[in-house]
Amino acid sequence: MKLLVILGSGGLTAQMRLLVELLGSGNEYEFVLNDNDLLSAGKVNGKIYKLLNNRIYGEPKLVHVYKTVFDFVESFKILRESRAKAVISAGSGITLPLFIAAKLLGKKTVFVTTWCSVNQPSMASRMCYRFSDLFFVQWPELKKHYPKAIYAGRLA
Amino acid sequence: MIFVTVGTTYSFESLVEEIDKMASGLNEKVIVQNGRNKYLPKHCQYFDFKASIKEFIMQADLVITHGGAGTCFEVLSMRKKMIALANPSVHDNHQEDLLKKLCAEGYLVWCKDIRELPVLIRDRKEMRPYQAPECTIHERIMGFLK
């Protein structure tokens, strides 16, 4: 089946690459990147879509909101073009607009909280929890924040 | 050889400045992955980014790293001696949380104060080998989506 995988800075891309390797070559993968990500594209094989990075530290909150709305509209175009069955993310900022659009289009959403969240939920995981069909934590301590979360080990 | 890495997402100037100060006094080669830092070392070899830092970790006797989970897990999986520091430029303390956890479990040396670095480098303790908890995330996903 076709899966749309959301990449992010540094470790988020690394985790998604590991997950794609585990999910195996029986699936087809397409990827969504931040527009200012210069490194991730070279690390994956598959069609690439881009969205505006709506979490650039230091940009005013209003800019974050504007970009998120813009990304939400763009997400419909990406999801329609991609026709992926599900969207998978470890939580970059563009996850929220993509997940909401995916749910409205009847797609499945899978969220894996980042391996660096041991005790404190990340902002992305707090925002995307209610829009996630499947929600994983990578440290068991985090389950107390998320009743429906699954702990199924860690990517590393 | 000592390999120092600051990651790709944030700058970590203080670590590289400190290493640069110490480099000539250390009797071994020091290579720095300098990332987004504006400070450029004068006493050690450096580069900003590489597609993979595996070969540098492989050749190193000691890795000194920022508290990025990916790098820490990569070094742990290669069973190398590691000293890790939480990056103060990261705007919450999730790096500290991770290093505190991994240090408490005996997997790495956590340098909480950069002034401790020379002694920790000199001592370079070998910690217990890391075993990742078995991952079945992919199986659960495929089971759910089929």
Short mmCIF file of C-alpha atoms in Angstrom, two decimals:
data_model
loop_
_atom_site.label_atom_id
_atom_site.label_comp_id
_atom_site.label_asym_id
_atom_site.label_seq_id
_atom_site.Cartn_x
_atom_site.Cartn_y
_atom_site.Cartn_z
CA MET A 1 0.00 0.00 0.00
CA LYS A 2 1.01 3.60 -0.40
CA LEU A 3 2.09 5.50 2.70
CA LEU A 4 2.75 9.24 3.04
CA VAL A 5 5.57 9.85 5.50
CA ILE A 6 6.22 13.25 7.09
CA LEU A 7 9.87 14.13 7.61
CA GLY A 8 11.34 16.87 9.80
CA SER A 9 14.57 18.25 11.16
CA GLY A 10 17.41 15.93 12.22
CA GLY A 11 16.05 13.21 14.39
CA LEU A 12 12.49 13.21 13.02
CA THR A 13 13.76 12.23 9.57
CA ALA A 14 16.11 9.65 11.12
CA GLN A 15 13.20 8.01 12.95
CA MET A 16 10.95 7.92 9.91
CA ARG A 17 13.76 6.39 7.83
CA LEU A 18 14.17 3.64 10.42
CA LEU A 19 10.41 3.05 10.47
CA VAL A 20 10.23 2.89 6.66
CA GLU A 21 13.01 0.30 6.68
CA LEU A 22 11.07 -1.78 9.22
CA LEU A 23 7.78 -1.40 7.33
CA GLY A 24 9.61 -2.84 4.34
CA SER A 25 9.76 -2.64 0.58
CA GLY A 26 6.32 -4.15 0.12
CA ASN A 27 4.85 -0.65 0.45
CA GLU A 28 5.24 2.43 -1.69
CA TYR A 29 6.40 5.57 0.13
CA GLU A 30 6.00 9.26 -0.59
CA PHE A 31 7.33 12.00 1.64
CA VAL A 32 6.39 15.46 2.84
CA LEU A 33 9.17 17.85 3.85
CA ASN A 34 9.49 21.34 5.22
CA ASP A 35 10.23 23.85 2.47
CA ASN A 36 13.48 24.89 4.20
CA ASP A 37 14.75 21.33 4.75
CA LEU A 38 17.88 20.92 2.63
CA LEU A 39 19.03 17.60 4.03
CA SER A 40 16.12 15.15 4.17
CA ALA A 41 15.40 14.86 0.44
CA GLY A 42 18.74 13.19 -0.20
CA LYS A 43 18.07 10.57 2.44
CA VAL A 44 14.89 9.00 1.05
CA ASN A 45 13.64 7.32 -2.12
CA GLY A 46 10.23 8.38 -3.25
CA LYS A 47 8.16 11.31 -4.47
CA ILE A 48 8.60 14.44 -2.37
CA TYR A 49 6.04 17.11 -1.53
CA LYS A 50 6.77 20.29 0.41
CA LEU A 51 4.89 22.41 2.90
CA LEU A 52 5.87 25.69 4.56
CA ASN A 53 7.76 25.13 7.80
CA ASN A 54 5.25 26.51 10.32
CA ARG A 55 7.48 26.09 13.38
CA ILE A 56 10.52 28.23 12.71
CA TYR A 57 11.73 29.37 16.10
CA GLY A 58 11.71 33.16 16.37
CA GLU A 59 9.01 33.78 13.75
CA PRO A 60 5.97 35.61 15.18
CA LYS A 61 3.01 33.47 16.23
CA LEU A 62 0.84 35.08 13.57
CA VAL A 63 3.24 33.82 10.91
CA HIS A 64 2.99 30.29 12.38
CA VAL A 65 -0.80 30.51 12.19
CA TYR A 66 -0.80 31.85 8.63
CA LYS A 67 1.56 29.11 7.46
CA THR A 68 -0.49 26.41 9.20
CA VAL A 69 -3.65 27.57 7.42
CA PHE A 70 -1.79 27.72 4.10
CA ASP A 71 -0.41 24.24 4.73
CA PHE A 72 -3.89 22.96 5.56
CA VAL A 73 -5.17 24.00 2.13
CA GLU A 74 -2.06 22.58 0.44
CA SER A 75 -2.48 19.33 2.36
CA PHE A 76 -5.70 18.55 0.50
CA LYS A 77 -3.87 18.92 -2.81
CA ILE A 78 -1.02 16.69 -1.62
CA LEU A 79 -3.31 13.99 -0.24
CA ARG A 80 -5.44 13.96 -3.40
CA GLU A 81 -2.40 13.73 -5.65
CA SER A 82 -0.66 11.15 -3.49
CA ARG A 83 -3.69 8.91 -2.88
CA ALA A 84 -1.78 7.37 0.04
CA LYS A 85 -3.82 5.17 2.36
CA ALA A 86 -2.26 6.58 5.51
CA VAL A 87 -0.10 9.44 6.79
CA ILE A 88 2.69 8.65 9.26
CA SER A 89 4.62 11.16 11.36
CA ALA A 90 6.95 11.57 14.33
CA GLY A 91 5.70 15.09 14.80
CA SER A 92 7.12 17.94 12.78
CA GLY A 93 4.97 21.10 12.72
CA ILE A 94 3.41 20.29 9.34
CA THR A 95 1.86 17.16 10.83
CA LEU A 96 -1.17 18.94 12.29
CA PRO A 97 -2.54 20.41 9.02
CA LEU A 98 -1.83 17.15 7.17
CA PHE A 99 -3.50 15.00 9.82
CA ILE A 100 -6.65 17.14 9.94
CA ALA A 101 -6.92 17.13 6.13
CA ALA A 102 -6.25 13.38 6.09
CA LYS A 103 -9.08 12.71 8.55
CA LEU A 104 -11.47 14.86 6.53
CA LEU A 105 -10.56 12.84 3.43
CA GLY A 106 -11.07 9.51 5.21
CA LYS A 107 -7.39 8.54 5.39
CA LYS A 108 -5.72 6.86 8.35
CA THR A 109 -3.23 8.73 10.55
CA VAL A 110 -0.36 7.20 12.51
CA PHE A 111 1.65 9.21 15.05
CA VAL A 112 4.86 7.99 16.66
CA THR A 113 6.01 10.32 19.46
CA THR A 114 9.62 11.22 19.04
CA TRP A 115 12.28 9.11 20.83
CA CYS A 116 13.52 12.20 22.64
CA SER A 117 10.28 12.69 24.60
CA VAL A 118 10.87 10.66 27.76
CA ASN A 119 8.61 12.38 30.30
CA GLN A 120 7.26 15.51 28.63
CA PRO A 121 4.91 15.29 25.64
CA SER A 122 6.04 17.41 22.69
CA MET A 123 3.75 20.18 21.43
CA ALA A 124 3.18 18.26 18.20
CA SER A 125 2.08 15.11 20.04
CA ARG A 126 -0.34 17.10 22.22
CA MET A 127 -1.88 18.73 19.16
CA CYS A 128 -2.03 15.64 16.97
CA TYR A 129 -3.23 13.10 19.55
CA ARG A 130 -6.93 13.59 18.88
CA PHE A 131 -6.40 13.37 15.12
CA SER A 132 -4.39 10.15 15.29
CA ASP A 133 -5.96 6.77 14.55
CA LEU A 134 -2.89 4.99 15.90
CA PHE A 135 -0.68 6.70 18.48
CA PHE A 136 2.62 5.29 19.71
CA VAL A 137 4.89 6.38 22.55
CA GLN A 138 8.53 5.29 22.55
CA TRP A 139 9.03 5.56 26.31
CA PRO A 140 6.50 3.84 28.58
CA GLU A 141 6.59 6.79 31.02
CA LEU A 142 4.69 8.86 28.47
CA LYS A 143 1.63 6.60 28.48
CA LYS A 144 0.24 8.34 31.53
CA HIS A 145 -0.33 11.45 29.38
CA TYR A 146 -2.04 9.52 26.58
CA PRO A 147 -4.65 6.91 27.51
CA LYS A 148 -5.01 5.43 24.00
CA ALA A 149 -1.26 5.31 23.33
CA ILE A 150 0.53 2.08 22.48
CA TYR A 151 4.04 1.33 23.72
CA ALA A 152 5.60 -1.11 21.26
CA GLY A 153 9.29 -0.61 21.90
CA ARG A 154 11.58 2.01 20.46
CA LEU A 155 13.03 2.67 17.00
CA ALA A 156 16.57 2.64 18.51
CA MET B 1 40.74 10.17 17.90
CA ILE B 2 38.01 12.18 19.63
CA PHE B 3 34.95 12.96 17.52
CA VAL B 4 32.77 15.90 18.59
CA THR B 5 29.30 16.33 17.09
CA VAL B 6 26.74 19.12 17.58
CA GLY B 7 23.98 17.85 15.30
CA THR B 8 22.14 19.52 12.45
CA THR B 9 19.22 21.38 13.99
CA TYR B 10 20.63 23.85 16.53
CA SER B 11 23.95 25.59 17.03
CA PHE B 12 26.03 24.60 20.04
CA GLU B 13 28.82 27.15 20.11
CA SER B 14 29.94 26.69 23.71
CA LEU B 15 30.84 23.02 23.27
CA VAL B 16 33.04 23.65 20.22
CA GLU B 17 34.67 26.72 21.80
CA GLU B 18 35.56 24.65 24.87
CA ILE B 19 36.88 21.74 22.81
CA ASP B 20 38.95 24.14 20.70
CA LYS B 21 40.53 25.57 23.84
CA MET B 22 41.49 22.06 25.03
CA ALA B 23 42.46 20.56 21.68
CA SER B 24 46.17 21.44 21.59
CA GLY B 25 46.63 20.09 25.11
CA LEU B 26 45.05 16.72 24.28
CA ASN B 27 47.50 14.24 22.85
CA GLU B 28 45.19 13.01 20.15
CA LYS B 29 43.43 14.05 16.98
CA VAL B 30 40.12 15.89 17.41
CA ILE B 31 37.55 16.10 14.62
CA VAL B 32 34.47 18.32 14.99
CA GLN B 33 31.14 18.13 13.18
CA ASN B 34 30.37 21.83 13.55
CA GLY B 35 26.83 22.00 12.12
CA ARG B 36 25.26 25.46 12.22
CA ASN B 37 27.89 27.01 14.50
CA LYS B 38 29.30 30.37 13.49
CA TYR B 39 32.39 29.74 15.61
CA LEU B 40 35.10 27.98 13.58
CA PRO B 41 37.69 25.90 15.48
CA LYS B 42 41.35 26.94 15.15
CA HIS B 43 43.01 23.91 16.71
CA CYS B 44 41.06 20.98 15.29
CA GLN B 45 39.81 19.61 12.00
CA TYR B 46 36.10 20.31 11.36
CA PHE B 47 33.27 20.07 8.84
CA ASP B 48 29.68 21.31 8.98
CA PHE B 49 27.52 18.43 7.70
CA LYS B 50 28.00 15.03 6.16
CA ALA B 51 25.42 12.61 4.81
CA SER B 52 26.50 10.19 7.54
CA ILE B 53 28.84 10.53 10.52
CA LYS B 54 29.06 6.76 11.01
CA GLU B 55 32.66 6.51 9.77
CA PHE B 56 33.80 9.16 12.26
CA ILE B 57 32.05 7.44 15.14
CA MET B 58 33.62 4.16 14.00
CA GLN B 59 37.15 5.57 14.03
CA ALA B 60 36.78 7.44 17.30
CA ASP B 61 38.00 6.27 20.68
CA LEU B 62 35.63 8.75 22.31
CA VAL B 63 32.56 10.61 21.03
CA ILE B 64 31.49 13.89 22.61
CA THR B 65 27.98 14.77 21.55
CA HIS B 66 25.03 17.08 22.01
CA GLY B 67 21.96 15.49 23.59
CA GLY B 68 20.23 14.68 20.32
CA ALA B 69 18.51 11.32 20.65
CA GLY B 70 19.40 10.11 17.18
CA THR B 71 23.11 10.69 17.63
CA CYS B 72 23.12 9.22 21.13
CA PHE B 73 21.35 6.06 19.96
CA GLU B 74 23.66 5.79 16.95
CA VAL B 75 26.76 5.99 19.15
CA LEU B 76 25.25 3.59 21.69
CA SER B 77 24.48 1.05 18.97
CA MET B 78 28.13 1.23 17.85
CA ARG B 79 29.25 0.61 21.44
CA LYS B 80 31.55 3.66 21.60
CA LYS B 81 32.54 5.60 24.72
CA MET B 82 30.42 8.73 24.85
CA ILE B 83 30.16 11.95 26.83
CA ALA B 84 26.91 13.80 26.15
CA LEU B 85 25.89 17.36 26.93
CA ALA B 86 22.43 18.92 26.78
CA ASN B 87 22.45 21.79 24.29
CA PRO B 88 21.48 25.03 26.11
CA SER B 89 20.19 26.59 22.84
CA VAL B 90 17.35 24.07 22.69
CA HIS B 91 14.33 25.89 24.05
CA ASP B 92 12.99 23.26 26.39
CA ASN B 93 14.80 20.66 28.48
CA HIS B 94 13.94 17.48 26.57
CA GLN B 95 17.64 16.82 25.91
CA GLU B 96 18.30 16.88 29.65
CA ASP B 97 15.41 14.48 30.24
CA LEU B 98 16.85 12.01 27.77
CA LEU B 99 20.44 12.26 29.01
CA LYS B 100 19.29 11.97 32.62
CA LYS B 101 17.42 8.76 31.70
CA LEU B 102 20.23 7.19 29.68
CA CYS B 103 22.81 8.17 32.31
CA ALA B 104 20.68 6.75 35.15
CA GLU B 105 20.44 3.47 33.24
CA GLY B 106 24.23 3.40 32.97
CA TYR B 107 24.55 3.80 29.20
CA LEU B 108 26.44 7.07 28.83
CA VAL B 109 28.38 9.75 30.72
CA TRP B 110 26.29 12.91 31.08
CA CYS B 111 28.33 16.10 31.39
CA LYS B 112 26.02 18.52 33.24
CA ASP B 113 28.56 21.33 33.51
CA ILE B 114 30.92 22.04 30.63
CA ARG B 115 33.71 22.75 33.11
CA GLU B 116 33.73 19.04 34.00
CA LEU B 117 34.60 18.15 30.42
CA PRO B 118 38.43 17.93 30.74
CA VAL B 119 38.21 15.46 33.63
CA LEU B 120 35.53 13.38 31.91
CA ILE B 121 37.63 13.26 28.73
CA ARG B 122 40.66 12.18 30.71
CA ASP B 123 38.69 9.44 32.51
CA ARG B 124 36.54 8.38 29.51
CA LYS B 125 34.54 5.75 31.36
CA GLU B 126 33.25 2.73 29.54
CA MET B 127 29.56 2.30 30.29
CA ARG B 128 27.28 -0.72 29.97
CA PRO B 129 26.24 -1.85 26.49
CA TYR B 130 22.91 -0.55 25.28
CA GLN B 131 20.10 -2.93 24.37
CA ALA B 132 17.24 -1.32 22.51
CA PRO B 133 13.79 -2.51 23.65
CA GLU B 134 12.27 -4.70 20.96
CA CYS B 135 10.37 -2.63 18.41
CA THR B 136 7.08 -3.89 17.00
CA ILE B 137 5.74 -0.51 15.94
CA HIS B 138 5.86 -1.50 12.26
CA GLU B 139 3.97 -4.75 12.87
CA ARG B 140 1.22 -2.91 14.73
CA ILE B 141 0.96 -0.36 11.93
CA MET B 142 0.71 -2.99 9.18
CA GLY B 143 -1.78 -4.98 11.22
CA PHE B 144 -3.93 -1.90 11.69
CA LEU B 145 -3.82 -0.76 8.06
CA LYS B 146 -4.44 -4.11 6.34
#
